[in-house]
XYZ file of C-alpha atoms in Angstrom:
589
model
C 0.000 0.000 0.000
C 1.974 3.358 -0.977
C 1.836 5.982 1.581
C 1.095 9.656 0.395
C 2.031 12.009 2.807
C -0.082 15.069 4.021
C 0.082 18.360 2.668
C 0.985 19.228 5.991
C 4.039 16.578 5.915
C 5.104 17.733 2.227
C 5.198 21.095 3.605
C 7.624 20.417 6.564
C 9.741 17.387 4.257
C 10.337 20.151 1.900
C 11.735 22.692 4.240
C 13.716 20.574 6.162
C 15.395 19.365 2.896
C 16.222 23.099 2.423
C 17.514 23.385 5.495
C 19.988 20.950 5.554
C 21.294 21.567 2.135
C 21.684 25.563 2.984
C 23.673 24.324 6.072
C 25.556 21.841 4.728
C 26.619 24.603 1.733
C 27.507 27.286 4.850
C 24.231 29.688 2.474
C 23.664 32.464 4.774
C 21.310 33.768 2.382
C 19.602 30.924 1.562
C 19.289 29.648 5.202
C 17.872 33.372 6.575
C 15.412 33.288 3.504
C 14.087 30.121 5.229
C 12.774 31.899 8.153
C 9.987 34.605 8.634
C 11.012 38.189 9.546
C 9.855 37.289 12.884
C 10.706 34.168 13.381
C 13.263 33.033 16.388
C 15.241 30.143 16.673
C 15.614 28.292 19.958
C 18.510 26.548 21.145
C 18.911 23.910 23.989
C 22.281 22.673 24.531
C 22.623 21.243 20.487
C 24.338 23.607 19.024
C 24.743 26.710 21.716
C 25.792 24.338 24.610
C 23.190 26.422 26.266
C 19.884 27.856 26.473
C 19.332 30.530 23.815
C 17.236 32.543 21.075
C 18.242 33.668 18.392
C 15.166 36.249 17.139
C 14.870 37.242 12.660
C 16.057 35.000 9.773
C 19.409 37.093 9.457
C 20.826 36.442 13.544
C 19.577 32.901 13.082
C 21.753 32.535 10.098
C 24.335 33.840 11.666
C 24.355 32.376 14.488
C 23.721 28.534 12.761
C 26.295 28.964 10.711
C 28.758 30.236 13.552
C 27.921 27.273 15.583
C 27.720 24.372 13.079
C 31.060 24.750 12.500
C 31.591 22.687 15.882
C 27.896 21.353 15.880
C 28.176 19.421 12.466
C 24.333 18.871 12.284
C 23.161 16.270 9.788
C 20.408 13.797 8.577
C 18.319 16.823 9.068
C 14.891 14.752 8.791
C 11.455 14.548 10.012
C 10.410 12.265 12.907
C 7.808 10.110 12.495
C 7.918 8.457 15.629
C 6.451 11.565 16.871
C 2.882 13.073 16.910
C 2.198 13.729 13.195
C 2.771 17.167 11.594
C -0.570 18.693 11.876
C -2.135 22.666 11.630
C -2.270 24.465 14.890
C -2.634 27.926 16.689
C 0.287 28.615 18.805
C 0.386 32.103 20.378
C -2.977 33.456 18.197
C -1.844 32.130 14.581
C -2.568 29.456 12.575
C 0.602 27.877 11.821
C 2.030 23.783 10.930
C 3.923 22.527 13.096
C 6.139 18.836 12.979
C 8.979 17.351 14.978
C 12.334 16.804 12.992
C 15.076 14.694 14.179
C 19.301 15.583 13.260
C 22.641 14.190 14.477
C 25.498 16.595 15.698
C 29.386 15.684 16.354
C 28.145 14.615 19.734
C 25.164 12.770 19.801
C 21.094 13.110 18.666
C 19.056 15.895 18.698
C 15.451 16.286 18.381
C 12.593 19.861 17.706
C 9.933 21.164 16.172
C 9.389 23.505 13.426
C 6.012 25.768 13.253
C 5.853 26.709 9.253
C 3.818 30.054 8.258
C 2.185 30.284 4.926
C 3.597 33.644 3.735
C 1.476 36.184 1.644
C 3.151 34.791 -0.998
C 2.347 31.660 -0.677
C 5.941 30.546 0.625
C 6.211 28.218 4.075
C 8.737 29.543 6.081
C 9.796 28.588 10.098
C 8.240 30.844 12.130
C 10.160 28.566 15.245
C 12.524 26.313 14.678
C 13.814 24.426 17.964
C 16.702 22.262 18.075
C 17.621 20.409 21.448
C 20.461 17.899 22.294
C 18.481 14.720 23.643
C 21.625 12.140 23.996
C 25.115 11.818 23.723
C 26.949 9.356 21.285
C 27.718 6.260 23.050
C 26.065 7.465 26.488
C 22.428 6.840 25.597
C 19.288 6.190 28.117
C 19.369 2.749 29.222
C 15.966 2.157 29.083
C 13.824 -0.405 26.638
C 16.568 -2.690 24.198
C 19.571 -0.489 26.463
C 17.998 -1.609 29.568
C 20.736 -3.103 32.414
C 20.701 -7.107 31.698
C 21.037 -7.360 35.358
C 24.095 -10.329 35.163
C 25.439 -8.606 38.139
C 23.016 -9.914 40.342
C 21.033 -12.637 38.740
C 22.336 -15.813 38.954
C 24.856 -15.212 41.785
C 23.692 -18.031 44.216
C 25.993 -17.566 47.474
C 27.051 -13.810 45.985
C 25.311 -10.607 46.322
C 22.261 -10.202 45.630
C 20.178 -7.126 44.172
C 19.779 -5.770 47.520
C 23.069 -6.120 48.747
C 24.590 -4.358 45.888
C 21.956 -1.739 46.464
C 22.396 -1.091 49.840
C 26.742 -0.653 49.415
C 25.969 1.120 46.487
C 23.970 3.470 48.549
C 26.126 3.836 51.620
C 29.532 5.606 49.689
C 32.014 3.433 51.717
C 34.176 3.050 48.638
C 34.055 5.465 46.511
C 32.404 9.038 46.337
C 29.711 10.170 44.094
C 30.496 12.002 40.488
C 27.394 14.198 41.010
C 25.808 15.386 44.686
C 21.998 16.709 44.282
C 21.798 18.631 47.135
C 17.830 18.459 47.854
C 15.477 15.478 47.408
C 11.841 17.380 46.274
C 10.985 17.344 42.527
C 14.166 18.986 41.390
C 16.706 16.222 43.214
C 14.884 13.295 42.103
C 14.381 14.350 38.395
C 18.222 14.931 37.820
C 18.968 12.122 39.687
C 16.391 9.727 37.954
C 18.466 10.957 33.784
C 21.821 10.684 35.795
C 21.263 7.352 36.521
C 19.732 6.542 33.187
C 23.041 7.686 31.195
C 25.233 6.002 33.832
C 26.428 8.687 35.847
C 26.970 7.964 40.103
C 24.683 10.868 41.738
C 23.950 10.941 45.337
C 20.687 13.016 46.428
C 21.049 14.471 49.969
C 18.176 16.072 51.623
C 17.556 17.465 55.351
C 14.700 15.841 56.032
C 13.766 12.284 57.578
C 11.940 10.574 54.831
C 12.264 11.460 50.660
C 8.675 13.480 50.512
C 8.684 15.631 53.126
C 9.418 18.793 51.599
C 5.522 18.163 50.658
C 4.475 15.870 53.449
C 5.308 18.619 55.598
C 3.648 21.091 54.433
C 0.208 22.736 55.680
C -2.385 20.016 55.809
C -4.906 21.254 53.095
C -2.461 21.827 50.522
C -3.030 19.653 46.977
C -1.332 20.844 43.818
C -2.783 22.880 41.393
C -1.155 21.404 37.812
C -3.669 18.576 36.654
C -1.950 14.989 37.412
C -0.825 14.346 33.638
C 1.182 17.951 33.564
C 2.991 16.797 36.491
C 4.519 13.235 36.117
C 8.123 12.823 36.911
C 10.123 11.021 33.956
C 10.117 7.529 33.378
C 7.125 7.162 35.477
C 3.558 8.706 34.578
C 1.111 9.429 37.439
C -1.082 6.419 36.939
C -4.356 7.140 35.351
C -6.797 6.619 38.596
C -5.436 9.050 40.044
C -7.187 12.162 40.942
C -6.727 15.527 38.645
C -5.482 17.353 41.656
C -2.896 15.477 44.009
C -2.915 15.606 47.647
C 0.796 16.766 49.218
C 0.780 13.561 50.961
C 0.093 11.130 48.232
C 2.728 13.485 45.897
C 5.048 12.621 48.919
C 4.530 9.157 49.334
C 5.351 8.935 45.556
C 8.547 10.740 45.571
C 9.174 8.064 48.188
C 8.148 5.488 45.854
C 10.009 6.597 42.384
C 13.368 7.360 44.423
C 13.576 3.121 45.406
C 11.404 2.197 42.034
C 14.353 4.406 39.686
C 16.828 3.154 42.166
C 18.030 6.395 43.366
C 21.092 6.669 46.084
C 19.559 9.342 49.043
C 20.590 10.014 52.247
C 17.761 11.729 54.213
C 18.491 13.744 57.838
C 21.819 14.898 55.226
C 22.751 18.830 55.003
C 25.412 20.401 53.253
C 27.385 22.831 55.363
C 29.950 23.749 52.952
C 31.646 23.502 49.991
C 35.308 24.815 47.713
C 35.976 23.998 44.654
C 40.002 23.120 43.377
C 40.008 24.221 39.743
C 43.207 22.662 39.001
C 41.443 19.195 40.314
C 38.180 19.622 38.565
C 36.411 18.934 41.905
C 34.181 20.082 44.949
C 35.292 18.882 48.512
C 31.833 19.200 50.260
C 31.298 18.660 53.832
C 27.943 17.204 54.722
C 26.142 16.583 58.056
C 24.588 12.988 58.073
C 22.703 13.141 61.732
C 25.307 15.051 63.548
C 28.486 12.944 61.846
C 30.719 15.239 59.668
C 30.862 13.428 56.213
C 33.377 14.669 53.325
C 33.000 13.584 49.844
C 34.479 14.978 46.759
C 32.299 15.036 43.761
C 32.988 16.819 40.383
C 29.565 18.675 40.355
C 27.149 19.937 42.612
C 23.481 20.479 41.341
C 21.673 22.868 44.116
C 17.635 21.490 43.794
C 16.536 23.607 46.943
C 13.750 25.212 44.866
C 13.386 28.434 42.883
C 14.233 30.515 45.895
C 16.397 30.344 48.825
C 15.874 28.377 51.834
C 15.999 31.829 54.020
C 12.611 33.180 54.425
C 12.449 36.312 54.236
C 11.196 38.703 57.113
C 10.963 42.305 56.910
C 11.396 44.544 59.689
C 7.537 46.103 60.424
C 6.822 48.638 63.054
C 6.410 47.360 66.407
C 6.340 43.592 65.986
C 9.441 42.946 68.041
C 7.049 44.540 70.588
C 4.018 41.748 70.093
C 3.537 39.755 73.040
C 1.780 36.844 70.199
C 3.093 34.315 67.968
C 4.997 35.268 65.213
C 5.983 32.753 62.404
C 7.111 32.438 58.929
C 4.587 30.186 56.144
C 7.309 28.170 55.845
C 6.821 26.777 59.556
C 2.901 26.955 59.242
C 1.508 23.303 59.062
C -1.843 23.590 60.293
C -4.338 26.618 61.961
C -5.693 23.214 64.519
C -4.296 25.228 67.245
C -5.291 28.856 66.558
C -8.764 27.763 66.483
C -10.975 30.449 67.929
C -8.107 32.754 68.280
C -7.104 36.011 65.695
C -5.092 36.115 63.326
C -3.485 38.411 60.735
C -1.268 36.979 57.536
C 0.781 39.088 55.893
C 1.254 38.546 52.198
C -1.232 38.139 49.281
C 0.514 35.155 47.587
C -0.455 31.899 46.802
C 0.854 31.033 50.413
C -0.858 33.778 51.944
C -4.199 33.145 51.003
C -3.780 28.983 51.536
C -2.490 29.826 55.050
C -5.677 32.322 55.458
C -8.168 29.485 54.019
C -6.557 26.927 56.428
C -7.292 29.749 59.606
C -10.506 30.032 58.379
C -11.520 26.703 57.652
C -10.379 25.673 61.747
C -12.323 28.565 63.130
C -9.780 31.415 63.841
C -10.194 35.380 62.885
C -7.993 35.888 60.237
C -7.236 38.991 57.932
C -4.459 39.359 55.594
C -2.786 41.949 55.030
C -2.101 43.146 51.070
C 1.370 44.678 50.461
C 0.986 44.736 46.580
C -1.278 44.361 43.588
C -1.383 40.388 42.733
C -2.829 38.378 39.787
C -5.562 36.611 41.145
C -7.484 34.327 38.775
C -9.715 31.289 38.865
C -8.015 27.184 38.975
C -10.895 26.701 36.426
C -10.508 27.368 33.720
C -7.872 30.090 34.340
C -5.381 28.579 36.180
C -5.127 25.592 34.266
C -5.398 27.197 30.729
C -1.752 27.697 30.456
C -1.043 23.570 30.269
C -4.395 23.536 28.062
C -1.360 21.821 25.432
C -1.089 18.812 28.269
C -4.779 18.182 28.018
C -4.563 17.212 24.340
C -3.269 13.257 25.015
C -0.161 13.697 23.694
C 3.059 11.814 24.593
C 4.669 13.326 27.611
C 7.600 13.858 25.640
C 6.184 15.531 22.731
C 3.784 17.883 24.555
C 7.230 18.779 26.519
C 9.275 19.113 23.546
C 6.108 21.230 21.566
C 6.290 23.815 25.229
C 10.399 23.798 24.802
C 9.921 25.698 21.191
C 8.078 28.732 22.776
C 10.911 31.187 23.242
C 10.011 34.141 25.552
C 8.651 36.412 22.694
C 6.060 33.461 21.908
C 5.420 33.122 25.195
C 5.131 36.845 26.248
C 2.039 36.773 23.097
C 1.049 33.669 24.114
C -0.047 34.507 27.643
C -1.038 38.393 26.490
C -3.995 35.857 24.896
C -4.511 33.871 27.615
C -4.289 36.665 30.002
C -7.438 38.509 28.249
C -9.346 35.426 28.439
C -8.811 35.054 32.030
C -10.108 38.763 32.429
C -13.404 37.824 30.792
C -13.818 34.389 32.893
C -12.660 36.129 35.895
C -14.807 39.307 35.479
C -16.963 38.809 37.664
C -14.567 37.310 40.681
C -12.392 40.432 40.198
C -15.307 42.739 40.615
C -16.428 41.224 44.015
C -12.820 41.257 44.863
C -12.287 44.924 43.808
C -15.520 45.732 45.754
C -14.200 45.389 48.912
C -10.636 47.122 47.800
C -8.503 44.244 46.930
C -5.775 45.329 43.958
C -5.202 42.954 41.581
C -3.382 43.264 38.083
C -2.832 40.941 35.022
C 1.584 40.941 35.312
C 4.060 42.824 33.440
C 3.501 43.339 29.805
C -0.408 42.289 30.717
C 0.850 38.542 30.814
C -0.881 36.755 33.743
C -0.024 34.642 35.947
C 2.812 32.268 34.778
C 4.956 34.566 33.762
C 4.871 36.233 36.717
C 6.261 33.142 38.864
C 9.399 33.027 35.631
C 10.099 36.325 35.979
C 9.363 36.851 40.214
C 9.064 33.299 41.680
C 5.533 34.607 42.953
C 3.166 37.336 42.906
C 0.060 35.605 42.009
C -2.851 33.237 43.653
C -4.905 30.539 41.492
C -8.214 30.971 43.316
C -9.278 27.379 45.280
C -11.939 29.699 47.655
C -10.154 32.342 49.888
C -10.597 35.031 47.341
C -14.345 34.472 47.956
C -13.872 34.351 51.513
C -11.843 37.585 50.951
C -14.907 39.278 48.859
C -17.638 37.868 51.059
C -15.848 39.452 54.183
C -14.996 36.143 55.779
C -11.542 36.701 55.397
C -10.359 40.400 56.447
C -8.921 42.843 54.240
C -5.931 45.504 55.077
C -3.900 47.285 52.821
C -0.436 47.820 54.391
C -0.237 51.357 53.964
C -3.397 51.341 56.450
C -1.201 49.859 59.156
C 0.884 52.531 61.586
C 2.677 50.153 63.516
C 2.221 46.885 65.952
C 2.184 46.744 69.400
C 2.174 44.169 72.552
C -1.102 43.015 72.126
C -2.640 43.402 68.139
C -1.824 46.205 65.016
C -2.850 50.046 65.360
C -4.546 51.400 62.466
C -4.071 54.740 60.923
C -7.557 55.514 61.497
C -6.505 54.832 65.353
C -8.546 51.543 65.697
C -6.356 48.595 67.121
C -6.592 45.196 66.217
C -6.098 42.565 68.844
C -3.956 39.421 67.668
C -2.919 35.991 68.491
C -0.771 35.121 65.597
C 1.191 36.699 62.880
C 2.036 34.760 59.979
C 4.203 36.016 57.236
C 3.444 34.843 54.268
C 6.836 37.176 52.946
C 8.488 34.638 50.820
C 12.281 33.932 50.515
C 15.440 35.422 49.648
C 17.339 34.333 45.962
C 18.832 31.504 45.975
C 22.489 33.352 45.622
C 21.949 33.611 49.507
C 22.107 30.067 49.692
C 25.602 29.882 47.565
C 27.062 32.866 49.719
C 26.318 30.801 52.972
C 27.529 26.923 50.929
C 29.858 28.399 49.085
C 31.392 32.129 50.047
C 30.943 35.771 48.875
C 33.496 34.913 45.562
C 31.167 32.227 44.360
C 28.040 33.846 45.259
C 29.230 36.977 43.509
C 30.159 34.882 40.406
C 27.394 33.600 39.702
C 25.015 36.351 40.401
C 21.330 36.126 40.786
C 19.233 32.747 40.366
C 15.822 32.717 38.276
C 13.659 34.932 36.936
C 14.198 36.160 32.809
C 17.647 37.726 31.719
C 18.260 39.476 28.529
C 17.779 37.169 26.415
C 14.858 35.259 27.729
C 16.182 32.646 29.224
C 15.824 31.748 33.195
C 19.175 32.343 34.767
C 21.562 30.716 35.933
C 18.545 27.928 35.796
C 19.566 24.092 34.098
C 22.802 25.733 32.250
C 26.210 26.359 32.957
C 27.012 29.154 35.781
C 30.281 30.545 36.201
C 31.014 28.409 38.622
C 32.591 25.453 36.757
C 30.625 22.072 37.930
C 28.320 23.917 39.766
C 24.144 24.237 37.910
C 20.811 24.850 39.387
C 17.605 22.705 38.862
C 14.279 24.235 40.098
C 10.468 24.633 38.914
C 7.368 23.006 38.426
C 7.173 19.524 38.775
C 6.225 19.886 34.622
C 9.632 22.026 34.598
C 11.586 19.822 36.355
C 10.629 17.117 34.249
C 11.427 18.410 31.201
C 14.860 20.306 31.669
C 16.023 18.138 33.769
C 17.199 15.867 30.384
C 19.121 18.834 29.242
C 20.737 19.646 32.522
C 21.780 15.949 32.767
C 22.792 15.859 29.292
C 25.588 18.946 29.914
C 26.766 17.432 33.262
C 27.517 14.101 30.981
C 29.256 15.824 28.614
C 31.425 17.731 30.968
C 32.392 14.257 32.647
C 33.361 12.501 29.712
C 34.644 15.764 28.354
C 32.628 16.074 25.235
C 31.622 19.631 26.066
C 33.248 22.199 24.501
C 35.491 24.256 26.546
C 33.755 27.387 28.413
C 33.642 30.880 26.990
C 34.743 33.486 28.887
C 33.115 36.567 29.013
């Protein structure tokens, strides 16, 4: 039976073709008449050996031809292994978009291309993305490369699977290549491609049991990504599960994956500090394993302690050194069971700030919060959720992953505009009871939303689950902070001269970058160095976020459990490479 391909497929087999031969013949012209005048180019790790965008058909030329010279890209082809080349709308316009597959000097890459039709009739790339999914010779062992297991299993009177487990786990010979310092979703993703391209990472995290950096926190909380945006990799949520997942059954299966992936973690395990000898290519790291002083020297560090610090940040307000109440951070709230009756006051309009109001609430205290700036409030449904509508569609994991990868910041900054509008109309009427009783809300920078907000500021933002009702209803007070003259022993003085008596301040204040963290690991040199962690630099990328820093052997792995998922591949990808020393040497500034 002869197979005719779509239009849609002739369209994308045709450009490709042109792609690879303008490459291959170094045609600036050619390759930059390819490309739509406002089309941008995104690069992860293939031929950049970092995260970057190239934006119009002339710096994409450039820059392709500047880096192929090293890349080497070729059998430039479609993949149809992958969800068929179809037409979409990505970021308001109609456009085709199919996955392509190349080779480089180093290993396989995989992207996407999303093809305009031109005035003229032409199909040019509106996006192309290229990303470096494997090394040469240092592939995922999983499916035909899966470990044969010989080791272990037909050793009567030797070691058996457990035993080699359990001295792989405990270090006594050796120490690891790679130490994940933190065990939430960051640790374990990295951890779970390490291990799957051979690489000896050991995950350390403070608490008792992998999990609790959920498990422990406040008891209401559930997540609010639907279940199939949030699988870790290797291992999909199965499909009974609920669409919102509990922080305790999350926990229990971070527990789970970390002995089902066959992770090495030591749990009551903090770092304390850490120097790096250049001339060695190594960290000497001091840990604390339950009070015993451990030292290990690993070649690279990967800090998965979250998008911000582990300092929580607590300003200085008027007069609360003077309260005679209780006065705590979010981070140590777990549960309002013992405030019940009781008044309270919460200090932060943040998704943590309202949860920690709702939980009050809920167990019967007084609670008002306490707003110190405008925030993007909008609804879980449909708003909240709208921005992973792509995850909804039953596509593979890994395509739906790769498809969000190709949306450089300019796409995404439209993208959301969209979205953002739409969330004004559903949310019209929610913002109007909200406004009614004087709470300020906004729609982000550039009129984006909410997701862009947590790239750019880590926070700012609360997906409605019921307190902003309890907020507009009056169940739930409202303060703005510029109302507030100071505290005192015994509540919070008003401008107007009315005092409020208190029980419990909570600040709901967030956390201090993550740089903190490397000034107190690390020292000021390091810190310095590397300079701020998340949020959007120049040119659109996160920084210092799943990409070299310029602290040789030292990267960052943070986000979403969805984020985490997907960059973790790169992030293990460049730590590989750096091993085996297949990555090109570093540029200096």
């Amino acid at each position: 039976m002869s197979h005719h391909p779509t239009p849609e497929q002739s369209a994308l087999d045709a450009w490709l073709a042109a792609f690879a031969s303008a490459l291959e013949r170094e045609d600036r012209q050619a390759l930059a008449s390819l490309f739509t005048e406002d089309a941008d180019w995104r690069d992860i790790v293939a031929f950049t050996w970092d995260f970057s965008t190239a934006v119009g058909p002339e710096a994409i030329a450039d820059r392709l031809l500047e880096t192929n010279a090293e890349t080497r890209a070729s059998q430039v082809l479609p993949d149809l292994t992958r969800t068929p080349t179809s037409r979409v709308r990505r970021a308001g316009e109609e456009v085709v978009e199919g996955f392509h597959t190349f080779e480089t000097s180093v290993g396989h890459g995989t992207g996407i291309v999303r093809l305009r039709e031109e005035p003229d009739g032409r199909m040019l790339a509106k996006t192309l993305l290229t990303t470096l999914q494997e090394l040469e010779g240092f592939e995922e062992r999983r499916g035909a490369r899966r470990p044969h297991g010989t080791a272990y299993s037909r050793t009567f009177g030797g070691q058996n699977w457990k035993d080699l487990r359990e001295a792989e786990r405990a270090y006594a010979d050796r120490d690891p290549e790679v130490l994940v310092v933190g065990g939430g979703q960051a640790g374990l993703t990295i951890a779970a491609r390490l291990r799957t391209i051979g690489v000896d990472a050991l995950v350390i995290d403070a608490h008792e049991r992998v999990g609790d950096v959920w498990r422990k926190r406040y008891h209401s909380l559930t997540l609010h990504n639907e279940a199939w945006v949030a699988s870790l990799p290797y291992l999909e949520f199965p499909d009974t599960w609920p669409t919102y997942i509990p922080k305790d059954k999350l926990a229990d299966w971070f527990e789970f994956y970390a002995e089902a992936m066959e992770l090495n973690t030591w749990t009551s395990t903090r770092l304390v500090s850490g120097r790096y000898d250049e001339s060695a290519d190594q960290w000497t790291v001091e840990l604390d394993r339950e009070g015993t002083t451990v030292t290990m020297q690993p070649r690279h560090v990967v800090m998965a302690t979250g998008s911000v610090s582990g300092i929580p940040s607590m300003p200085k307000l008027p007069g609360l050194d003077e309260f005679a109440g209780e006065v705590m951070h979010s981070s140590r709230y777990s549960s309002g069971a013992e405030f019940r009756g009781r008044r309270a006051l919460v200090i932060g309009t943040g998704t943590s700030g309202h949860d920690v109001a709702q939980d009050l609430h809920a167990l019967g205290s007084e609670v008002s919060i306490v707003q110190r700036s405008s925030t993007t409030v909008v609804s879980l449904e449909p708003s909240g959720i709208s921005v992973y509508a792509l995850f909804s569609q039953g596509l593979p994991l890994d395509d739906a992953d790769l498809i969000a990868a190709g949306n450089s910041f300019p796409t995404l900054i439209k993208a959301n505009q969209l979205l953002a509008q739409q969330m004004l109309k559903d949310d019209a009427e929610l913002l109007e009871r909200l406004h009614a009783v004087g709470f300020r809300t906004d729609i982000g920078e550039d009129h984006t939303g909410f997701h862009l907000k947590y790239n750019r500021r880590g926070g700012g933002y609360y997906i409605n689950v019921g307190c902003s009702d309890l907020i507009a209803d009056g169940e739930v007070g409202l303060i703005q902070h510029d109302q507030i003259e100071r505290f005192t022993a015994d509540g919070v003085r008003l401008r107007d001269g009315s005092v409020l008596p208190l029980d419990l301040v909570v600040m709901a204040t967030g956390y201090g970058n993550q740089q903190e963290d490397v000034r107190r690991y690390f020292g000021d040199e390091v810190a310095d160095a590397v300079g701020p962690i998340w949020g959007v630099d120049d040119g659109g990328e996160m920084r210092n976020m799943w990409r070299r820093t310029a602290q040789p052997g030292l990267w960052f792995h943070a986000g979403s459990l969805a984020a985490c998922r997907a960059n973790s591949k790169y992030l293990a990808v460049q730590i590989k490479a750096e091993l085996e020393k297949i990555a090109p040497a570093r540029r200096t500034a």
